[in-house]
Amino acid sequence: MIKKVSVIGAGQMGNGIAHVLAIADIDVFLKDISKEQLDKALETIEHNLRRQVGRGALSEGDITKALAHINPVTDDAHLAEVDLVIEAATENEEIKKSILSALGPKLKPEAIIATNTSSISVTRLAAITDRPEKFIGMHFMNPVPVMQLVELIRGIATNEETFETIRELAVRLHKTPTPAEDFPAFIVNRILLPMINEAIYTLYEGVGSVRAIDTAMRLGANHPMGPLQLADFIGLDVCLAIMQVLYEGLADTKYRPCPLLVKYVEAGWLGRKSGRGFYDYTGDEPIPTR
Ligand SMILES: CC(=O)CC(=O)SCCNC(=O)CCNC(=O)[C@H](O)C(C)(C)COP(=O)(O)OP(=O)(O)OC[C@H]1O[C@@H](n2cnc3c(N)ncnc32)[C@H](O)[C@@H]1OP(=O)(O)O
Ligand SMILES: NC(=O)C1=CN([C@@H]2O[C@H](COP(=O)(O)OP(=O)(O)OC[C@H]3O[C@@H](n4cnc5c(N)ncnc54)[C@H](OP(=O)(O)O)[C@@H]3O)[C@@H](O)[C@H]2O)C=CC1
């Protein structure tokens, strides 16, 4: 039974994962390298909990209880007592490997390690830990409190007990776990990110404006967000990282990242999280940036 969890990385995803664990009465240690990111994460979590009070899904008392389950940390002292680590740091293989390879000696022998990676090989990440049989991909969707799906990705060595424990946890979090094979970007991002990349090519080649492309897909395909708005929501750095994993992992030019996406990331225009991407979010309304 998973009772205590360490979430590493308090960004877009880490704060959402901590949120859903806390409302399921699970103790969470939310770790980041930057204190201000932790402060921001706790603010975001409280804000999102309040959204659910607004709809009557949670009471004020639930918020107090949930927040009491979340312990922001910047060190590893808590690792000795956790049953599970969920790594949700930057989508960069080197950063993930440096985090994951250092965990083993600090964890209980029976602790499980999960990664929230969008695309990187679970087998490869597992291989640099001391417990590949207790390593799994637990891929939440953004925004975590709202999206139902959790993709479960076995590495080649992941054992059945690990899979079953994490599947049960996903159900406890009121999510729908879906198994995906360990190939680049798994299921959702193998399909979704090439669509987002194609939307960026549509802008790059001048087929439509930012607003026209998003309106077309919202009203023409009933998407809740347009693809460029969604790219800004995910983070353009994450979108580019996923396209690069697809391009290198599947060696097919159809996955080459659009040069315009590369340019935005090189400019530090990462979308909502940096205040500017395909839209500028610094005013009352998002304004297209080209
Ligand atoms: C990149 C990867 O590795 C994998 C991925 O995640 S791919 C991306 C997957 N995600 C998507 O495709 C998201 C697409 N967008 C949507 O589904 C919707 O726009 C949305 C749910 C985000 C917002 O829905 P909306 O109808 O525009 O907004 P709204 O009606 O205000 O919100 C609906 C609910 O979501 C909540 N919500 C909205 N935005 C939220 C956010 N950013 N964080 C938390 N909760 C949020 C609201 O509180 C509301 O919840 P309640 O009903 O409990 O109040
Ligand atoms: N964005 C999305 O829609 C989704 C993303 N994912 C995946 O989730 C993971 C996180 O993505 P996301 O939350 O968007 O990324 P963010 O950039 O929002 O957050 C990543 C966080 O990790 C922190 N970090 C970096 N290095 C370390 C470290 N060594 N120890 C602890 N924290 C560290 C970063 O700190 P700092 O900023 O200071 O570097 C940052 O706060 C990625 O693997 C991504 O692919 C999965 C589903 C959806």
Short mmCIF file of C-alpha atoms in Angstrom, two decimals, residues 36-216:
data_model
loop_
_atom_site.label_atom_id
_atom_site.label_comp_id
_atom_site.label_asym_id
_atom_site.label_seq_id
_atom_site.Cartn_x
_atom_site.Cartn_y
_atom_site.Cartn_z
CA GLU A 36 10.59 29.83 -5.47
CA GLN A 37 9.30 27.03 -7.74
CA LEU A 38 8.07 25.23 -4.61
CA ASP A 39 6.35 28.39 -3.34
CA LYS A 40 4.73 28.84 -6.76
CA ALA A 41 3.68 25.19 -6.82
CA LEU A 42 1.93 25.44 -3.45
CA GLU A 43 0.10 28.56 -4.59
CA THR A 44 -1.01 26.77 -7.78
CA ILE A 45 -2.17 23.74 -5.82
CA GLU A 46 -4.23 25.88 -3.44
CA HIS A 47 -5.69 27.80 -6.41
CA ASN A 48 -6.65 24.57 -8.18
CA LEU A 49 -8.11 23.08 -4.99
CA ARG A 50 -10.27 26.21 -4.69
CA ARG A 51 -11.53 25.66 -8.25
CA GLN A 52 -12.91 22.34 -7.04
CA VAL A 53 -14.53 23.98 -3.99
CA GLY A 54 -16.19 26.39 -6.41
CA ARG A 55 -18.00 23.50 -8.04
CA GLY A 56 -18.79 21.82 -4.73
CA ALA A 57 -16.43 18.92 -5.52
CA LEU A 58 -14.40 19.69 -2.37
CA SER A 59 -15.13 21.47 0.96
CA GLU A 60 -12.95 24.12 2.62
CA GLY A 61 -12.01 21.42 5.17
CA ASP A 62 -10.80 19.18 2.33
CA ILE A 63 -8.42 21.95 1.22
CA THR A 64 -6.90 22.27 4.70
CA LYS A 65 -6.58 18.48 4.93
CA ALA A 66 -5.03 18.17 1.46
CA LEU A 67 -2.51 20.96 2.00
CA ALA A 68 -1.48 19.38 5.32
CA HIS A 69 -0.43 16.28 3.33
CA ILE A 70 2.03 18.26 1.16
CA ASN A 71 5.57 18.86 2.46
CA PRO A 72 7.73 21.05 0.18
CA VAL A 73 11.40 19.97 0.40
CA THR A 74 14.67 20.85 -1.32
CA ASP A 75 16.74 17.95 0.10
CA ASP A 76 16.56 14.12 0.10
CA ALA A 77 16.15 13.35 3.82
CA HIS A 78 12.53 12.22 3.23
CA LEU A 79 13.49 9.50 0.72
CA ALA A 80 14.20 6.91 3.46
CA GLU A 81 10.52 6.81 4.46
CA VAL A 82 8.69 6.87 1.11
CA ASP A 83 7.00 3.93 -0.62
CA LEU A 84 7.16 5.55 -4.07
CA VAL A 85 9.09 8.25 -5.92
CA ILE A 86 7.40 9.94 -8.91
CA GLU A 87 9.99 11.79 -10.98
CA ALA A 88 8.44 14.80 -12.76
CA ALA A 89 11.51 16.89 -13.56
CA THR A 90 12.44 18.48 -16.86
CA GLU A 91 12.00 16.34 -20.02
CA ASN A 92 15.72 15.98 -20.48
CA GLU A 93 17.28 12.51 -20.33
CA GLU A 94 20.50 13.68 -18.66
CA ILE A 95 18.61 15.54 -15.90
CA LYS A 96 16.35 12.53 -15.34
CA LYS A 97 19.29 10.12 -15.23
CA SER A 98 21.17 12.29 -12.72
CA ILE A 99 18.09 12.33 -10.45
CA LEU A 100 17.13 8.66 -10.86
CA SER A 101 20.63 7.15 -10.53
CA ALA A 102 21.13 8.86 -7.13
CA LEU A 103 17.89 7.57 -5.58
CA GLY A 104 18.63 3.88 -4.90
CA PRO A 105 20.92 4.10 -1.85
CA LYS A 106 18.53 6.58 -0.15
CA LEU A 107 15.34 4.49 -0.61
CA LYS A 108 13.86 1.50 1.24
CA PRO A 109 14.64 -1.70 -0.71
CA GLU A 110 10.93 -2.18 -1.49
CA ALA A 111 10.28 1.41 -2.67
CA ILE A 112 9.09 1.83 -6.26
CA ILE A 113 10.39 4.48 -8.68
CA ALA A 114 8.03 5.93 -11.32
CA THR A 115 8.78 8.50 -14.00
CA ASN A 116 6.24 10.93 -15.44
CA THR A 117 8.25 11.27 -18.65
CA SER A 118 6.24 12.18 -21.74
CA SER A 119 8.36 10.22 -24.16
CA ILE A 120 11.74 8.93 -22.97
CA SER A 121 12.48 5.18 -22.87
CA VAL A 122 11.37 3.75 -19.52
CA THR A 123 13.70 0.77 -20.09
CA ARG A 124 16.71 3.07 -20.55
CA LEU A 125 15.88 5.17 -17.47
CA ALA A 126 15.26 2.00 -15.39
CA ALA A 127 18.63 0.57 -16.37
CA ILE A 128 20.56 3.28 -14.52
CA THR A 129 18.73 2.63 -11.23
CA ASP A 130 19.40 -0.15 -8.68
CA ARG A 131 15.85 -1.49 -9.18
CA PRO A 132 14.74 -1.87 -12.86
CA GLU A 133 12.13 -4.45 -11.77
CA LYS A 134 10.57 -1.80 -9.47
CA PHE A 135 10.68 0.99 -12.08
CA ILE A 136 7.69 2.08 -14.21
CA GLY A 137 6.37 4.91 -16.38
CA MET A 138 3.37 6.57 -14.65
CA HIS A 139 2.40 9.20 -17.22
CA PHE A 140 -0.20 11.72 -15.98
CA MET A 141 -1.90 14.17 -18.38
CA ASN A 142 -2.03 17.97 -18.03
CA PRO A 143 -3.86 19.40 -16.06
CA VAL A 144 -3.51 16.48 -13.65
CA PRO A 145 -6.49 17.29 -11.39
CA VAL A 146 -8.82 17.21 -14.41
CA MET A 147 -7.45 14.71 -16.95
CA GLN A 148 -8.65 11.14 -16.40
CA LEU A 149 -5.87 9.21 -18.11
CA VAL A 150 -2.68 7.79 -16.65
CA GLU A 151 -0.54 5.84 -19.13
CA LEU A 152 1.30 2.95 -17.45
CA ILE A 153 4.49 1.97 -19.26
CA ARG A 154 6.44 -1.16 -18.25
CA GLY A 155 10.19 -1.14 -18.83
CA ILE A 156 11.53 -4.46 -20.09
CA ALA A 157 12.33 -5.45 -16.49
CA THR A 158 9.25 -4.05 -14.68
CA ASN A 159 7.68 -6.86 -12.60
CA GLU A 160 3.95 -7.56 -12.22
CA GLU A 161 3.85 -6.56 -8.55
CA THR A 162 5.13 -3.08 -9.48
CA PHE A 163 2.64 -2.75 -12.33
CA GLU A 164 -0.28 -3.85 -10.15
CA THR A 165 0.71 -1.57 -7.24
CA ILE A 166 0.86 1.49 -9.53
CA ARG A 167 -2.31 0.51 -11.37
CA GLU A 168 -4.14 0.34 -8.02
CA LEU A 169 -2.70 3.72 -7.02
CA ALA A 170 -3.97 5.30 -10.25
CA VAL A 171 -7.46 3.95 -9.51
CA ARG A 172 -7.20 5.29 -5.92
CA LEU A 173 -6.51 8.70 -7.48
CA HIS A 174 -9.76 8.33 -9.49
CA LYS A 175 -7.81 8.02 -12.74
CA THR A 176 -8.14 5.52 -15.59
CA PRO A 177 -4.86 3.63 -16.03
CA THR A 178 -4.08 2.51 -19.60
CA PRO A 179 -1.10 0.32 -20.49
CA ALA A 180 1.23 1.52 -23.28
CA GLU A 181 4.28 -0.24 -24.68
CA ASP A 182 7.67 1.31 -24.05
CA PHE A 183 8.26 2.91 -27.47
CA PRO A 184 9.00 6.61 -28.13
CA ALA A 185 6.28 8.88 -26.69
CA PHE A 186 4.03 5.89 -25.85
CA ILE A 187 0.41 6.35 -27.10
CA VAL A 188 -0.95 9.86 -26.37
CA ASN A 189 2.11 11.85 -27.39
CA ARG A 190 2.90 9.59 -30.37
CA ILE A 191 -0.42 10.78 -31.79
CA LEU A 192 -0.93 14.23 -30.23
CA LEU A 193 2.51 15.82 -30.63
CA PRO A 194 2.81 15.21 -34.40
CA MET A 195 -0.60 16.91 -34.66
CA ILE A 196 0.67 19.89 -32.63
CA ASN A 197 3.90 19.93 -34.72
CA GLU A 198 1.78 19.92 -37.89
CA ALA A 199 -0.21 22.90 -36.53
CA ILE A 200 3.09 24.75 -36.04
CA TYR A 201 4.09 23.88 -39.64
CA THR A 202 0.68 25.23 -40.73
CA LEU A 203 1.59 28.54 -39.06
CA TYR A 204 5.22 28.43 -40.32
CA GLU A 205 4.12 27.91 -43.95
CA GLY A 206 1.53 30.69 -43.70
CA VAL A 207 -1.55 28.47 -44.20
CA GLY A 208 -3.26 30.21 -41.28
CA SER A 209 -2.73 32.70 -38.46
CA VAL A 210 -2.35 31.65 -34.81
CA ARG A 211 -5.96 32.51 -34.07
CA ALA A 212 -7.30 30.94 -37.30
CA ILE A 213 -5.50 27.64 -36.63
CA ASP A 214 -6.76 27.40 -33.05
CA THR A 215 -10.30 28.47 -33.99
CA ALA A 216 -10.35 25.99 -36.86
#
